[in-house]
Each structure stands twice: as C-alpha cells, then as structure tokens.
C-alpha cells in the first residue's frame, strides 16, 4: 500500500505485548511501511529479541508537563498556521469532551490532544524514512485510540483501532462509541469482544467490525524433540503476567489438590507482576516449594524453548470484579502451536480457540477442582496428551497464522473493509 501507517501504542516495547511486535514484523514482511508512536516508555529492562528486527522508526512521544511546554507550543503553532480551522475545531472538540478519557487510562483528553498534536506535526512535515503517512491505526481502545482519533481529525487520515481486553471493558460505552464513529473500521481479536462492542455501541455508530486473530509465527513455535510418552514427573508450563485476571492463585490451589491425590508433576510459571509476593507466599503455605517454580519474566525465545520442552500447558484466567479479562491469550496460541495439550478456562474468547475434548480441555473460571481433574487426565493418559496436542497444532495452523492476519490488516489499512467477521485462512 502507498504511504506509511502511523501505529499508536501505549508503550513500546512491552514484554507482555509480543502480539504487537509480531504484527508489526508481519506487516513489514508484506511491504507495509510503518512508523510507531509510543505514548510512554515501558520502563522494562527485558526486551523481546524480535524488537531488534523492527525496521519502523519508533518515536517516544514527549510528556505534557512544563518542561515540554515550548516544544508542544511549537507543534500547536505549526498546525495552527497550516490548517487553522482544523486545529481549532479539534482543540474545541477535545475541550468539549473531557469524559472521552474516563475509565481505564493514564491520560486526560487534553493530554491525548497534546500527544496527537505532536504526531500530527510529524505527519504534516512528512517525517520518517518511509515518506508520507496514509493511515492511522491505534492498538488498544483507551488512550491510544483517543490519540488516534484526534490525529485523524488533525490530519484527515483514515483511522482504525484494535480493541483487546481491559482497554475495551473498562472504558464507558459512550467513549467507545465516539471512537467507533470516527473509525473506518474497528478490529478486535475474538468474537467475545465483538459481542461486547455490538452491545455497547449502537449499530448506527458502528463501522465494519472485524475479528482478526493475533497470529503466531508457525515456524518459530513448533513441537520440540519427542518427549517420553510417560515421564516420571511431567513438566507443565504456564505463562502470563502475575495479575489477578490470570487466575494463578486458582492454579496453585489445583496443583496442591493434585498433590493430595498423589499425582506428581512440576509446574514452571513464567512471568512477573504485582502478585509475585502473594503467589510465593501461597506456594509456601500450600507446601508447593518443590513442585512450583516461579521463573520470572523471560524473553519470547526462552518461553518458546520452555514450551518445546514441556509435556502440557495450563492457563486459568478469570474475570475480575472490575470487569478485566483476557481476550484470547497469545501464549495459549503459542503453546498450542507447539503441539502441547492445554488445560484452560472458558473466559473471554478462549472457547473460540479451545474446544473441550477436541483440541484441549476447558473448564469453568475459578473451578479449582476442574483444573485439577483435567491436569490429572493429561498426566495419566499419554494418548490423550498426544491426541489433543496434535489437534491443537492443526487449529493454530488453520486460523492463527500471523502472516494471514497481517494480510487482512493490510486490506483494512488500504480501505478495503467490505468483508466482516472472523478472520480465517
């Protein structure tokens, strides 16, 4: 497609958002020029190795505080001189709608307007090695989508955004509707999210709503060397940020229940987050110090190696009291791509990926006994592990290829949104 796509994200790079980096790389393989604008720095010391492969220029937007006032004023003056009516109209829109930043997010509407003005100033000067911009796409429906909406108003570019999880469920429906009205299309990663959007936004306000699965690199995530069909102590892996919605406390209690039954396994839990201390304390109180290892945050290469060496994968998400939840966790797709049998919970879009008994085992959220029962089945039935793992790989090959997803997004960015519904092969 002609012209580069402006990609707006909350922070870059984020260890837990490999799906964004994978999407950027897949689009670049298709020849799509990108410029990434990040509202903040992640502050993380561990960086995914894939980030080094990204060719797009990455701009970390400056803050909106006093020390950036002069630079922000220069951007405003530049836009005002070039397109006074457009700039003043967009500024008035932001002033009249402070509630657009309500709910989950870190920026006020005026702060989002300042970020948008910086991006728009870059756009009108045609900065970047790949030339003039042709489209604006935001990842996440909260602050990034609001910035994208304002950039589109300031520049006249087409605008789309991808809604994921907390960013979608924790902003007011009226704010979501305003973003949707301004968009050429709304993209989301699962049909469960799409149902929420249809419920929250009037049909008259909703542009084409497209379900495009986050894909994985099928050549990178694949089965490792053959494992013993009946290992003495099977290795089960789980991966995720240590936050409430991942349900890791339920998982540890399920592992403890298996121990009471005499079922032996070891759990390696990869990830870090605010609940680490609580999980360590729970592990000790349940007597799981020799069974559960908290591996900490690791790169995607390390996670891929851990999945290839595992016997099974487990993830137990839940919906939190404030509505936060997963869509389709990318690591679940990665585990299935590696041919692992999975045990997981029926939360968000997960039932769209995992069919109980066909390509994995699915239980209810917070069902500790159900998780334990399913893991026990995998431990004692090697043939079940093999059958589910094979079916899991086929599922990912058919519907979760990152390059297929990028093809559909390229169509969206080019203005071809005449198709709707779930992305398929």
mmCIF file of C-alpha atoms in Angstrom:
data_model
loop_
_atom_site.group_PDB
_atom_site.id
_atom_site.type_symbol
_atom_site.label_atom_id
_atom_site.label_comp_id
_atom_site.label_asym_id
_atom_site.label_seq_id
_atom_site.Cartn_x
_atom_site.Cartn_y
_atom_site.Cartn_z
ATOM 1 C CA UNK A 1 0.000 0.000 0.000
ATOM 2 C CA UNK A 2 1.152 3.541 -0.728
ATOM 3 C CA UNK A 3 2.290 5.589 2.239
ATOM 4 C CA UNK A 4 3.217 4.554 5.731
ATOM 5 C CA UNK A 5 0.835 3.610 8.527
ATOM 6 C CA UNK A 6 1.064 5.535 11.790
ATOM 7 C CA UNK A 7 0.947 2.952 14.602
ATOM 8 C CA UNK A 8 -0.008 4.359 18.004
ATOM 9 C CA UNK A 9 0.638 2.233 21.086
ATOM 10 C CA UNK A 10 0.544 2.906 24.814
ATOM 11 C CA UNK A 11 4.175 1.913 25.434
ATOM 12 C CA UNK A 12 6.968 0.373 23.392
ATOM 13 C CA UNK A 13 8.321 -2.186 23.717
ATOM 14 C CA UNK A 14 6.245 -4.188 26.222
ATOM 15 C CA UNK A 15 7.377 -7.673 27.170
ATOM 16 C CA UNK A 16 3.771 -8.840 27.573
ATOM 17 C CA UNK A 17 2.671 -7.483 24.184
ATOM 18 C CA UNK A 18 4.611 -9.652 21.771
ATOM 19 C CA UNK A 19 1.491 -9.813 19.594
ATOM 20 C CA UNK A 20 2.012 -6.141 18.661
ATOM 21 C CA UNK A 21 5.654 -6.677 17.703
ATOM 22 C CA UNK A 22 4.762 -9.840 15.774
ATOM 23 C CA UNK A 23 2.057 -7.930 13.899
ATOM 24 C CA UNK A 24 4.464 -5.113 13.024
ATOM 25 C CA UNK A 25 7.046 -7.576 11.710
ATOM 26 C CA UNK A 26 4.444 -9.468 9.652
ATOM 27 C CA UNK A 27 3.178 -6.224 8.098
ATOM 28 C CA UNK A 28 6.734 -5.208 7.261
ATOM 29 C CA UNK A 29 7.258 -8.552 5.525
ATOM 30 C CA UNK A 30 4.308 -7.594 3.325
ATOM 31 C CA UNK A 31 5.990 -4.304 2.453
ATOM 32 C CA UNK A 32 3.798 -2.076 4.629
ATOM 33 C CA UNK A 33 5.735 0.973 5.840
ATOM 34 C CA UNK A 34 5.153 1.787 9.487
ATOM 35 C CA UNK A 35 6.030 4.465 11.989
ATOM 36 C CA UNK A 36 5.418 3.535 15.637
ATOM 37 C CA UNK A 37 4.433 6.284 18.071
ATOM 38 C CA UNK A 38 4.534 5.324 21.745
ATOM 39 C CA UNK A 39 2.756 7.412 24.371
ATOM 40 C CA UNK A 40 5.228 6.285 27.034
ATOM 41 C CA UNK A 41 8.309 4.174 27.555
ATOM 42 C CA UNK A 42 7.692 0.744 29.019
ATOM 43 C CA UNK A 43 10.402 1.132 31.642
ATOM 44 C CA UNK A 44 11.182 -2.582 31.314
ATOM 45 C CA UNK A 45 14.789 -3.743 31.242
ATOM 46 C CA UNK A 46 13.989 -7.034 29.495
ATOM 47 C CA UNK A 47 13.248 -6.609 25.794
ATOM 48 C CA UNK A 48 11.948 -9.212 23.369
ATOM 49 C CA UNK A 49 14.599 -10.167 20.782
ATOM 50 C CA UNK A 50 12.110 -9.582 17.957
ATOM 51 C CA UNK A 51 12.133 -5.849 18.675
ATOM 52 C CA UNK A 52 15.588 -5.580 17.104
ATOM 53 C CA UNK A 53 14.159 -6.821 13.789
ATOM 54 C CA UNK A 54 11.610 -3.986 13.503
ATOM 55 C CA UNK A 55 12.530 -1.577 10.685
ATOM 56 C CA UNK A 56 9.909 1.053 11.520
ATOM 57 C CA UNK A 57 11.055 4.317 13.027
ATOM 58 C CA UNK A 58 9.908 4.446 16.661
ATOM 59 C CA UNK A 59 9.048 7.773 18.276
ATOM 60 C CA UNK A 60 8.510 8.007 22.030
ATOM 61 C CA UNK A 61 6.257 10.981 22.473
ATOM 62 C CA UNK A 62 7.364 13.604 24.939
ATOM 63 C CA UNK A 63 5.328 14.332 28.037
ATOM 64 C CA UNK A 64 2.834 17.113 28.529
ATOM 65 C CA UNK A 65 4.454 18.703 31.590
ATOM 66 C CA UNK A 66 6.066 22.107 31.985
ATOM 67 C CA UNK A 67 9.479 21.142 30.625
ATOM 68 C CA UNK A 68 7.912 20.177 27.297
ATOM 69 C CA UNK A 69 5.686 23.247 27.044
ATOM 70 C CA UNK A 70 7.857 25.042 24.488
ATOM 71 C CA UNK A 71 8.044 22.047 22.128
ATOM 72 C CA UNK A 72 4.314 21.399 22.476
ATOM 73 C CA UNK A 73 3.633 25.059 21.703
ATOM 74 C CA UNK A 74 5.755 24.844 18.545
ATOM 75 C CA UNK A 75 3.719 21.855 17.343
ATOM 76 C CA UNK A 76 0.481 23.682 18.059
ATOM 77 C CA UNK A 77 1.651 26.797 16.230
ATOM 78 C CA UNK A 78 2.818 24.750 13.239
ATOM 79 C CA UNK A 79 -0.573 23.042 12.916
ATOM 80 C CA UNK A 80 -2.442 26.282 13.530
ATOM 81 C CA UNK A 81 -0.564 28.030 10.732
ATOM 82 C CA UNK A 82 -1.101 25.212 8.238
ATOM 83 C CA UNK A 83 -4.727 24.353 8.975
ATOM 84 C CA UNK A 84 -6.190 26.857 11.453
ATOM 85 C CA UNK A 85 -9.822 25.764 11.217
ATOM 86 C CA UNK A 86 -8.954 22.081 11.549
ATOM 87 C CA UNK A 87 -6.668 22.650 14.504
ATOM 88 C CA UNK A 88 -9.066 24.935 16.356
ATOM 89 C CA UNK A 89 -12.003 22.626 15.632
ATOM 90 C CA UNK A 90 -10.130 19.610 17.021
ATOM 91 C CA UNK A 91 -8.981 21.565 20.082
ATOM 92 C CA UNK A 92 -12.584 22.636 20.722
ATOM 93 C CA UNK A 93 -13.735 19.015 20.324
ATOM 94 C CA UNK A 94 -11.205 17.908 22.979
ATOM 95 C CA UNK A 95 -12.221 20.706 25.339
ATOM 96 C CA UNK A 96 -15.906 19.855 24.995
ATOM 97 C CA UNK A 97 -15.426 16.116 25.612
ATOM 98 C CA UNK A 98 -13.222 15.654 28.703
ATOM 99 C CA UNK A 99 -15.105 12.439 29.504
ATOM 100 C CA UNK A 100 -13.569 10.683 26.489
ATOM 101 C CA UNK A 101 -10.621 9.801 28.742
ATOM 102 C CA UNK A 102 -12.801 8.412 31.540
ATOM 103 C CA UNK A 103 -12.292 4.909 32.871
ATOM 104 C CA UNK A 104 -9.137 2.909 32.283
ATOM 105 C CA UNK A 105 -6.257 5.047 31.051
ATOM 106 C CA UNK A 106 -3.423 7.343 32.092
ATOM 107 C CA UNK A 107 -4.050 10.496 30.066
ATOM 108 C CA UNK A 108 -6.697 13.210 30.173
ATOM 109 C CA UNK A 109 -8.420 14.165 26.938
ATOM 110 C CA UNK A 110 -6.278 17.321 26.728
ATOM 111 C CA UNK A 111 -3.117 15.252 27.281
ATOM 112 C CA UNK A 112 -4.240 12.986 24.445
ATOM 113 C CA UNK A 113 -4.763 16.089 22.311
ATOM 114 C CA UNK A 114 -1.198 17.220 23.068
ATOM 115 C CA UNK A 115 0.127 13.782 22.055
ATOM 116 C CA UNK A 116 -1.993 13.890 18.899
ATOM 117 C CA UNK A 117 -0.657 17.335 18.028
ATOM 118 C CA UNK A 118 2.910 16.031 18.229
ATOM 119 C CA UNK A 119 2.082 13.088 15.971
ATOM 120 C CA UNK A 120 0.166 15.323 13.544
ATOM 121 C CA UNK A 121 3.064 17.786 13.389
ATOM 122 C CA UNK A 122 5.302 14.896 12.334
ATOM 123 C CA UNK A 123 2.760 13.762 9.778
ATOM 124 C CA UNK A 124 2.299 17.144 8.080
ATOM 125 C CA UNK A 125 6.071 17.524 7.850
ATOM 126 C CA UNK A 126 6.167 14.035 6.263
ATOM 127 C CA UNK A 127 8.845 12.925 8.695
ATOM 128 C CA UNK A 128 10.143 9.396 8.692
ATOM 129 C CA UNK A 129 12.252 7.387 6.282
ATOM 130 C CA UNK A 130 9.235 5.851 4.555
ATOM 131 C CA UNK A 131 7.589 9.029 3.363
ATOM 132 C CA UNK A 132 4.128 10.449 3.724
ATOM 133 C CA UNK A 133 1.564 8.841 6.011
ATOM 134 C CA UNK A 134 -1.615 7.288 4.631
ATOM 135 C CA UNK A 135 -3.449 5.883 7.670
ATOM 136 C CA UNK A 136 -3.574 5.900 11.487
ATOM 137 C CA UNK A 137 -4.015 2.701 13.478
ATOM 138 C CA UNK A 138 -4.111 2.500 17.282
ATOM 139 C CA UNK A 139 -3.551 -0.575 19.408
ATOM 140 C CA UNK A 140 -5.893 -0.544 22.421
ATOM 141 C CA UNK A 141 -9.202 1.256 22.762
ATOM 142 C CA UNK A 142 -8.312 3.569 25.664
ATOM 143 C CA UNK A 143 -5.646 6.309 25.400
ATOM 144 C CA UNK A 144 -4.059 5.149 22.102
ATOM 145 C CA UNK A 145 -7.401 5.062 20.255
ATOM 146 C CA UNK A 146 -8.321 8.513 21.542
ATOM 147 C CA UNK A 147 -4.962 9.859 20.368
ATOM 148 C CA UNK A 148 -5.512 8.148 17.014
ATOM 149 C CA UNK A 149 -8.974 9.686 16.693
ATOM 150 C CA UNK A 150 -7.524 13.173 17.327
ATOM 151 C CA UNK A 151 -4.625 12.601 14.923
ATOM 152 C CA UNK A 152 -7.158 11.631 12.253
ATOM 153 C CA UNK A 153 -9.145 14.820 12.891
ATOM 154 C CA UNK A 154 -5.989 16.935 12.705
ATOM 155 C CA UNK A 155 -4.623 15.331 9.538
ATOM 156 C CA UNK A 156 -7.623 13.984 7.609
ATOM 157 C CA UNK A 157 -6.120 10.487 7.557
ATOM 158 C CA UNK A 158 -8.238 7.362 7.860
ATOM 159 C CA UNK A 159 -8.356 5.855 11.322
ATOM 160 C CA UNK A 160 -8.827 2.350 12.748
ATOM 161 C CA UNK A 161 -8.126 0.768 16.105
ATOM 162 C CA UNK A 162 -7.771 -2.668 17.653
ATOM 163 C CA UNK A 163 -9.573 -3.353 20.954
ATOM 164 C CA UNK A 164 -8.168 -6.062 23.188
ATOM 165 C CA UNK A 165 -9.194 -6.623 26.815
ATOM 166 C CA UNK A 166 -9.092 -4.217 29.751
ATOM 167 C CA UNK A 167 -8.875 -1.277 27.354
ATOM 168 C CA UNK A 168 -12.244 -2.355 25.920
ATOM 169 C CA UNK A 169 -14.170 -3.436 29.001
ATOM 170 C CA UNK A 170 -13.096 -0.615 31.301
ATOM 171 C CA UNK A 171 -13.965 2.487 29.289
ATOM 172 C CA UNK A 172 -17.518 3.904 29.172
ATOM 173 C CA UNK A 173 -19.714 2.733 26.269
ATOM 174 C CA UNK A 174 -20.190 6.366 25.227
ATOM 175 C CA UNK A 175 -16.417 6.801 24.874
ATOM 176 C CA UNK A 176 -16.153 3.576 22.904
ATOM 177 C CA UNK A 177 -18.980 4.754 20.635
ATOM 178 C CA UNK A 178 -17.208 8.061 19.941
ATOM 179 C CA UNK A 179 -14.052 6.232 18.928
ATOM 180 C CA UNK A 180 -16.032 3.815 16.768
ATOM 181 C CA UNK A 181 -17.922 6.606 14.996
ATOM 182 C CA UNK A 182 -14.661 8.183 13.925
ATOM 183 C CA UNK A 183 -13.117 4.924 12.703
ATOM 184 C CA UNK A 184 -13.091 3.412 9.252
ATOM 185 C CA UNK A 185 -13.203 0.010 10.969
ATOM 186 C CA UNK A 186 -12.861 -1.478 14.439
ATOM 187 C CA UNK A 187 -10.693 -4.564 14.835
ATOM 188 C CA UNK A 188 -10.697 -6.987 17.749
ATOM 189 C CA UNK A 189 -9.087 -10.334 18.471
ATOM 190 C CA UNK A 190 -12.089 -12.508 19.315
ATOM 191 C CA UNK A 191 -15.838 -12.805 18.814
ATOM 192 C CA UNK A 192 -16.471 -12.375 22.555
ATOM 193 C CA UNK A 193 -15.023 -8.872 22.298
ATOM 194 C CA UNK A 194 -17.028 -8.231 19.154
ATOM 195 C CA UNK A 195 -20.247 -9.132 21.001
ATOM 196 C CA UNK A 196 -19.359 -6.654 23.741
ATOM 197 C CA UNK A 197 -18.723 -3.933 21.159
ATOM 198 C CA UNK A 198 -22.029 -4.623 19.398
ATOM 199 C CA UNK A 199 -23.808 -4.479 22.750
ATOM 200 C CA UNK A 200 -22.092 -1.228 23.764
ATOM 201 C CA UNK A 201 -22.244 0.715 20.503
ATOM 202 C CA UNK A 202 -25.396 1.466 18.533
ATOM 203 C CA UNK A 203 -25.443 -0.069 15.064
ATOM 204 C CA UNK A 204 -25.682 3.421 13.546
ATOM 205 C CA UNK A 205 -22.371 4.356 15.198
ATOM 206 C CA UNK A 206 -20.507 1.176 14.375
ATOM 207 C CA UNK A 207 -18.310 0.874 11.263
ATOM 208 C CA UNK A 208 -17.320 -2.568 9.973
ATOM 209 C CA UNK A 209 -16.339 -4.676 12.978
ATOM 210 C CA UNK A 210 -13.615 -7.158 12.139
ATOM 211 C CA UNK A 211 -12.381 -10.135 14.153
ATOM 212 C CA UNK A 212 -8.719 -10.736 13.318
ATOM 213 C CA UNK A 213 -6.947 -13.268 15.493
ATOM 214 C CA UNK A 214 -3.499 -12.485 16.810
ATOM 215 C CA UNK A 215 -1.337 -14.924 14.945
ATOM 216 C CA UNK A 216 1.912 -16.631 15.874
ATOM 217 C CA UNK A 217 4.986 -17.468 13.839
ATOM 218 C CA UNK A 218 4.322 -21.086 12.968
ATOM 219 C CA UNK A 219 7.959 -21.805 12.084
ATOM 220 C CA UNK A 220 9.116 -20.490 15.434
ATOM 221 C CA UNK A 221 6.547 -22.108 17.713
ATOM 222 C CA UNK A 222 6.506 -25.794 16.961
ATOM 223 C CA UNK A 223 6.918 -29.072 18.805
ATOM 224 C CA UNK A 224 10.341 -29.848 20.243
ATOM 225 C CA UNK A 225 12.117 -33.227 20.267
ATOM 226 C CA UNK A 226 9.891 -36.173 21.205
ATOM 227 C CA UNK A 227 9.255 -36.452 24.940
ATOM 228 C CA UNK A 228 8.911 -39.739 26.807
ATOM 229 C CA UNK A 229 5.270 -40.847 26.484
ATOM 230 C CA UNK A 230 5.083 -41.419 30.233
ATOM 231 C CA UNK A 231 7.606 -39.166 32.024
ATOM 232 C CA UNK A 232 8.063 -39.934 35.713
ATOM 233 C CA UNK A 233 7.241 -36.318 36.627
ATOM 234 C CA UNK A 234 5.564 -34.434 33.766
ATOM 235 C CA UNK A 235 6.512 -30.791 33.278
ATOM 236 C CA UNK A 236 3.585 -28.397 32.980
ATOM 237 C CA UNK A 237 4.210 -24.794 31.907
ATOM 238 C CA UNK A 238 2.125 -21.662 32.433
ATOM 239 C CA UNK A 239 2.937 -18.143 31.237
ATOM 240 C CA UNK A 240 1.467 -14.742 31.994
ATOM 241 C CA UNK A 241 1.723 -11.520 33.930
ATOM 242 C CA UNK A 242 1.234 -12.112 37.632
ATOM 243 C CA UNK A 243 -2.034 -10.209 37.868
ATOM 244 C CA UNK A 244 -5.463 -11.136 39.188
ATOM 245 C CA UNK A 245 -7.154 -11.840 35.856
ATOM 246 C CA UNK A 246 -4.692 -14.652 35.081
ATOM 247 C CA UNK A 247 -6.062 -16.725 37.982
ATOM 248 C CA UNK A 248 -2.715 -18.106 39.115
ATOM 249 C CA UNK A 249 -3.936 -18.484 42.698
ATOM 250 C CA UNK A 250 -6.577 -20.908 41.401
ATOM 251 C CA UNK A 251 -3.868 -22.770 39.516
ATOM 252 C CA UNK A 252 -1.660 -23.177 42.597
ATOM 253 C CA UNK A 253 -4.604 -24.491 44.592
ATOM 254 C CA UNK A 254 -5.332 -27.001 41.795
ATOM 255 C CA UNK A 255 -1.702 -28.184 41.905
ATOM 256 C CA UNK A 256 -1.990 -28.602 45.674
ATOM 257 C CA UNK A 257 -5.156 -30.644 45.216
ATOM 258 C CA UNK A 258 -3.305 -32.950 42.812
ATOM 259 C CA UNK A 259 -0.605 -33.429 45.424
ATOM 260 C CA UNK A 260 -3.215 -34.573 47.933
ATOM 261 C CA UNK A 261 -4.345 -37.129 45.344
ATOM 262 C CA UNK A 262 -0.795 -38.407 44.869
ATOM 263 C CA UNK A 263 -0.497 -37.073 41.305
ATOM 264 C CA UNK A 264 3.070 -35.961 40.579
ATOM 265 C CA UNK A 265 4.011 -33.107 38.251
ATOM 266 C CA UNK A 266 6.102 -29.957 38.287
ATOM 267 C CA UNK A 267 4.798 -26.534 37.306
ATOM 268 C CA UNK A 268 7.017 -23.839 35.851
ATOM 269 C CA UNK A 269 5.321 -20.463 35.888
ATOM 270 C CA UNK A 270 6.879 -17.800 33.628
ATOM 271 C CA UNK A 271 6.090 -14.137 34.153
ATOM 272 C CA UNK A 272 6.299 -11.316 36.631
ATOM 273 C CA UNK A 273 3.931 -8.777 38.089
ATOM 274 C CA UNK A 274 2.424 -7.251 41.215
ATOM 275 C CA UNK A 275 1.155 -10.569 42.626
ATOM 276 C CA UNK A 276 4.549 -12.255 42.735
ATOM 277 C CA UNK A 277 4.982 -11.913 46.508
ATOM 278 C CA UNK A 278 1.434 -13.135 47.168
ATOM 279 C CA UNK A 279 1.935 -16.154 44.917
ATOM 280 C CA UNK A 280 5.223 -17.030 46.604
ATOM 281 C CA UNK A 281 3.507 -16.844 49.973
ATOM 282 C CA UNK A 282 0.641 -19.022 48.736
ATOM 283 C CA UNK A 283 3.106 -21.537 47.288
ATOM 284 C CA UNK A 284 4.772 -21.865 50.683
ATOM 285 C CA UNK A 285 1.501 -22.154 52.589
ATOM 286 C CA UNK A 286 0.318 -24.916 50.230
ATOM 287 C CA UNK A 287 3.577 -26.833 50.552
ATOM 288 C CA UNK A 288 4.436 -26.489 46.863
ATOM 289 C CA UNK A 289 8.013 -25.181 47.137
ATOM 290 C CA UNK A 290 9.372 -28.321 45.482
ATOM 291 C CA UNK A 291 6.623 -28.508 42.886
ATOM 292 C CA UNK A 292 6.029 -24.967 41.589
ATOM 293 C CA UNK A 293 8.836 -22.741 40.321
ATOM 294 C CA UNK A 294 8.225 -19.068 39.596
ATOM 295 C CA UNK A 295 10.625 -18.480 36.720
ATOM 296 C CA UNK A 296 10.199 -14.705 36.474
ATOM 297 C CA UNK A 297 9.948 -12.640 33.295
ATOM 298 C CA UNK A 298 11.653 -14.230 30.298
ATOM 299 C CA UNK A 299 12.076 -13.387 26.637
ATOM 300 C CA UNK A 300 9.925 -14.983 23.959
ATOM 301 C CA UNK A 301 12.880 -17.146 22.901
ATOM 302 C CA UNK A 302 13.117 -18.553 26.416
ATOM 303 C CA UNK A 303 9.365 -19.092 26.564
ATOM 304 C CA UNK A 304 9.410 -20.852 23.188
ATOM 305 C CA UNK A 305 12.162 -23.178 24.421
ATOM 306 C CA UNK A 306 10.223 -23.894 27.623
ATOM 307 C CA UNK A 307 7.082 -24.753 25.655
ATOM 308 C CA UNK A 308 9.006 -27.042 23.312
ATOM 309 C CA UNK A 309 10.367 -28.971 26.309
ATOM 310 C CA UNK A 310 7.082 -29.219 28.245
ATOM 311 C CA UNK A 311 4.567 -32.042 28.478
ATOM 312 C CA UNK A 312 1.476 -29.836 28.856
ATOM 313 C CA UNK A 313 0.365 -26.219 29.252
ATOM 314 C CA UNK A 314 -2.134 -24.703 31.665
ATOM 315 C CA UNK A 315 -3.668 -21.228 31.935
ATOM 316 C CA UNK A 316 -6.554 -20.347 34.251
ATOM 317 C CA UNK A 317 -7.851 -16.814 33.514
ATOM 318 C CA UNK A 318 -10.861 -15.324 35.297
ATOM 319 C CA UNK A 319 -12.976 -12.166 35.076
ATOM 320 C CA UNK A 320 -12.089 -9.729 37.859
ATOM 321 C CA UNK A 321 -14.619 -7.774 39.891
ATOM 322 C CA UNK A 322 -13.916 -4.638 37.841
ATOM 323 C CA UNK A 323 -14.530 -6.469 34.556
ATOM 324 C CA UNK A 324 -10.943 -7.023 33.452
ATOM 325 C CA UNK A 325 -10.439 -10.207 31.431
ATOM 326 C CA UNK A 326 -8.432 -11.752 28.635
ATOM 327 C CA UNK A 327 -9.468 -11.967 25.012
ATOM 328 C CA UNK A 328 -7.528 -14.891 23.587
ATOM 329 C CA UNK A 329 -4.184 -15.032 25.411
ATOM 330 C CA UNK A 330 -1.418 -15.147 22.844
ATOM 331 C CA UNK A 331 0.652 -17.563 24.914
ATOM 332 C CA UNK A 332 -2.187 -20.081 24.756
ATOM 333 C CA UNK A 333 -1.973 -19.964 20.962
ATOM 334 C CA UNK A 334 1.810 -20.320 21.159
ATOM 335 C CA UNK A 335 1.521 -23.391 23.378
ATOM 336 C CA UNK A 336 -0.956 -24.999 21.006
ATOM 337 C CA UNK A 337 1.326 -24.185 18.067
ATOM 338 C CA UNK A 338 3.992 -26.194 19.895
ATOM 339 C CA UNK A 339 1.665 -29.195 19.891
ATOM 340 C CA UNK A 340 1.030 -29.087 23.626
ATOM 341 C CA UNK A 341 -2.173 -30.340 25.209
ATOM 342 C CA UNK A 342 -3.702 -27.424 27.102
ATOM 343 C CA UNK A 343 -5.934 -27.008 30.134
ATOM 344 C CA UNK A 344 -7.627 -23.632 30.358
ATOM 345 C CA UNK A 345 -10.766 -21.804 31.471
ATOM 346 C CA UNK A 346 -13.801 -20.667 29.478
ATOM 347 C CA UNK A 347 -13.163 -16.914 29.809
ATOM 348 C CA UNK A 348 -13.292 -14.209 27.127
ATOM 349 C CA UNK A 349 -12.544 -15.588 23.687
ATOM 350 C CA UNK A 350 -10.819 -18.763 24.862
ATOM 351 C CA UNK A 351 -13.778 -21.042 23.928
ATOM 352 C CA UNK A 352 -13.351 -19.799 20.341
ATOM 353 C CA UNK A 353 -9.851 -21.308 20.372
ATOM 354 C CA UNK A 354 -10.225 -24.356 22.618
ATOM 355 C CA UNK A 355 -12.985 -26.925 22.192
ATOM 356 C CA UNK A 356 -13.209 -29.202 25.209
ATOM 357 C CA UNK A 357 -12.084 -32.723 24.425
ATOM 358 C CA UNK A 358 -11.230 -31.880 20.818
ATOM 359 C CA UNK A 359 -8.066 -29.751 20.934
ATOM 360 C CA UNK A 360 -7.721 -29.104 24.683
ATOM 361 C CA UNK A 361 -9.518 -29.356 27.992
ATOM 362 C CA UNK A 362 -11.787 -26.491 29.030
ATOM 363 C CA UNK A 363 -13.219 -25.845 32.499
ATOM 364 C CA UNK A 364 -15.102 -23.033 34.174
ATOM 365 C CA UNK A 365 -13.379 -19.971 35.613
ATOM 366 C CA UNK A 366 -12.292 -20.403 39.258
ATOM 367 C CA UNK A 367 -13.059 -24.146 39.048
ATOM 368 C CA UNK A 368 -10.064 -25.382 41.035
ATOM 369 C CA UNK A 369 -11.266 -28.989 41.149
ATOM 370 C CA UNK A 370 -11.991 -28.926 37.413
ATOM 371 C CA UNK A 371 -8.470 -27.718 36.628
ATOM 372 C CA UNK A 372 -7.040 -30.439 38.867
ATOM 373 C CA UNK A 373 -9.198 -33.122 37.229
ATOM 374 C CA UNK A 374 -8.133 -32.044 33.735
ATOM 375 C CA UNK A 375 -4.447 -31.955 34.597
ATOM 376 C CA UNK A 376 -4.736 -35.386 36.190
ATOM 377 C CA UNK A 377 -6.244 -36.740 32.966
ATOM 378 C CA UNK A 378 -3.270 -35.424 31.000
ATOM 379 C CA UNK A 379 -0.807 -36.921 33.465
ATOM 380 C CA UNK A 380 -2.331 -40.412 33.453
ATOM 381 C CA UNK A 381 -3.412 -40.595 29.779
ATOM 382 C CA UNK A 382 -0.429 -40.217 27.391
ATOM 383 C CA UNK A 383 -2.649 -40.978 24.397
ATOM 384 C CA UNK A 384 -4.931 -38.073 25.339
ATOM 385 C CA UNK A 385 -1.927 -35.751 25.547
ATOM 386 C CA UNK A 386 -0.793 -36.815 22.092
ATOM 387 C CA UNK A 387 -4.248 -36.517 20.500
ATOM 388 C CA UNK A 388 -5.045 -33.098 21.950
ATOM 389 C CA UNK A 389 -1.578 -31.744 21.162
ATOM 390 C CA UNK A 390 -1.839 -32.784 17.510
ATOM 391 C CA UNK A 391 -5.290 -31.225 17.179
ATOM 392 C CA UNK A 392 -4.065 -28.049 18.892
ATOM 393 C CA UNK A 393 -1.331 -27.547 16.308
ATOM 394 C CA UNK A 394 -3.811 -28.017 13.458
ATOM 395 C CA UNK A 395 -6.150 -25.406 14.982
ATOM 396 C CA UNK A 396 -3.385 -22.812 15.068
ATOM 397 C CA UNK A 397 -2.219 -23.601 11.550
ATOM 398 C CA UNK A 398 -5.752 -23.109 10.230
ATOM 399 C CA UNK A 399 -6.731 -19.866 11.980
ATOM 400 C CA UNK A 400 -3.853 -18.231 13.880
ATOM 401 C CA UNK A 401 -1.069 -17.620 11.360
ATOM 402 C CA UNK A 402 0.455 -14.165 11.926
ATOM 403 C CA UNK A 403 1.052 -13.656 8.204
ATOM 404 C CA UNK A 404 -2.586 -14.356 7.356
ATOM 405 C CA UNK A 405 -3.657 -11.844 9.996
ATOM 406 C CA UNK A 406 -1.298 -9.238 8.540
ATOM 407 C CA UNK A 407 -2.812 -9.702 5.079
ATOM 408 C CA UNK A 408 -6.237 -8.827 6.451
ATOM 409 C CA UNK A 409 -4.943 -5.818 8.332
ATOM 410 C CA UNK A 410 -3.244 -4.533 5.189
ATOM 411 C CA UNK A 411 -6.640 -4.638 3.496
ATOM 412 C CA UNK A 412 -8.145 -2.654 6.361
ATOM 413 C CA UNK A 413 -5.441 -0.001 6.232
ATOM 414 C CA UNK A 414 -5.893 0.316 2.475
ATOM 415 C CA UNK A 415 -9.614 0.976 2.939
ATOM 416 C CA UNK A 416 -10.873 -2.447 1.836
ATOM 417 C CA UNK A 417 -13.288 -3.168 4.675
ATOM 418 C CA UNK A 418 -16.107 -4.687 2.695
ATOM 419 C CA UNK A 419 -15.646 -8.003 4.478
ATOM 420 C CA UNK A 420 -16.670 -8.652 8.060
ATOM 421 C CA UNK A 421 -16.499 -11.431 10.598
ATOM 422 C CA UNK A 422 -13.909 -13.746 11.967
ATOM 423 C CA UNK A 423 -10.554 -13.965 10.216
ATOM 424 C CA UNK A 424 -9.907 -17.352 8.738
ATOM 425 C CA UNK A 425 -7.311 -18.960 6.495
#
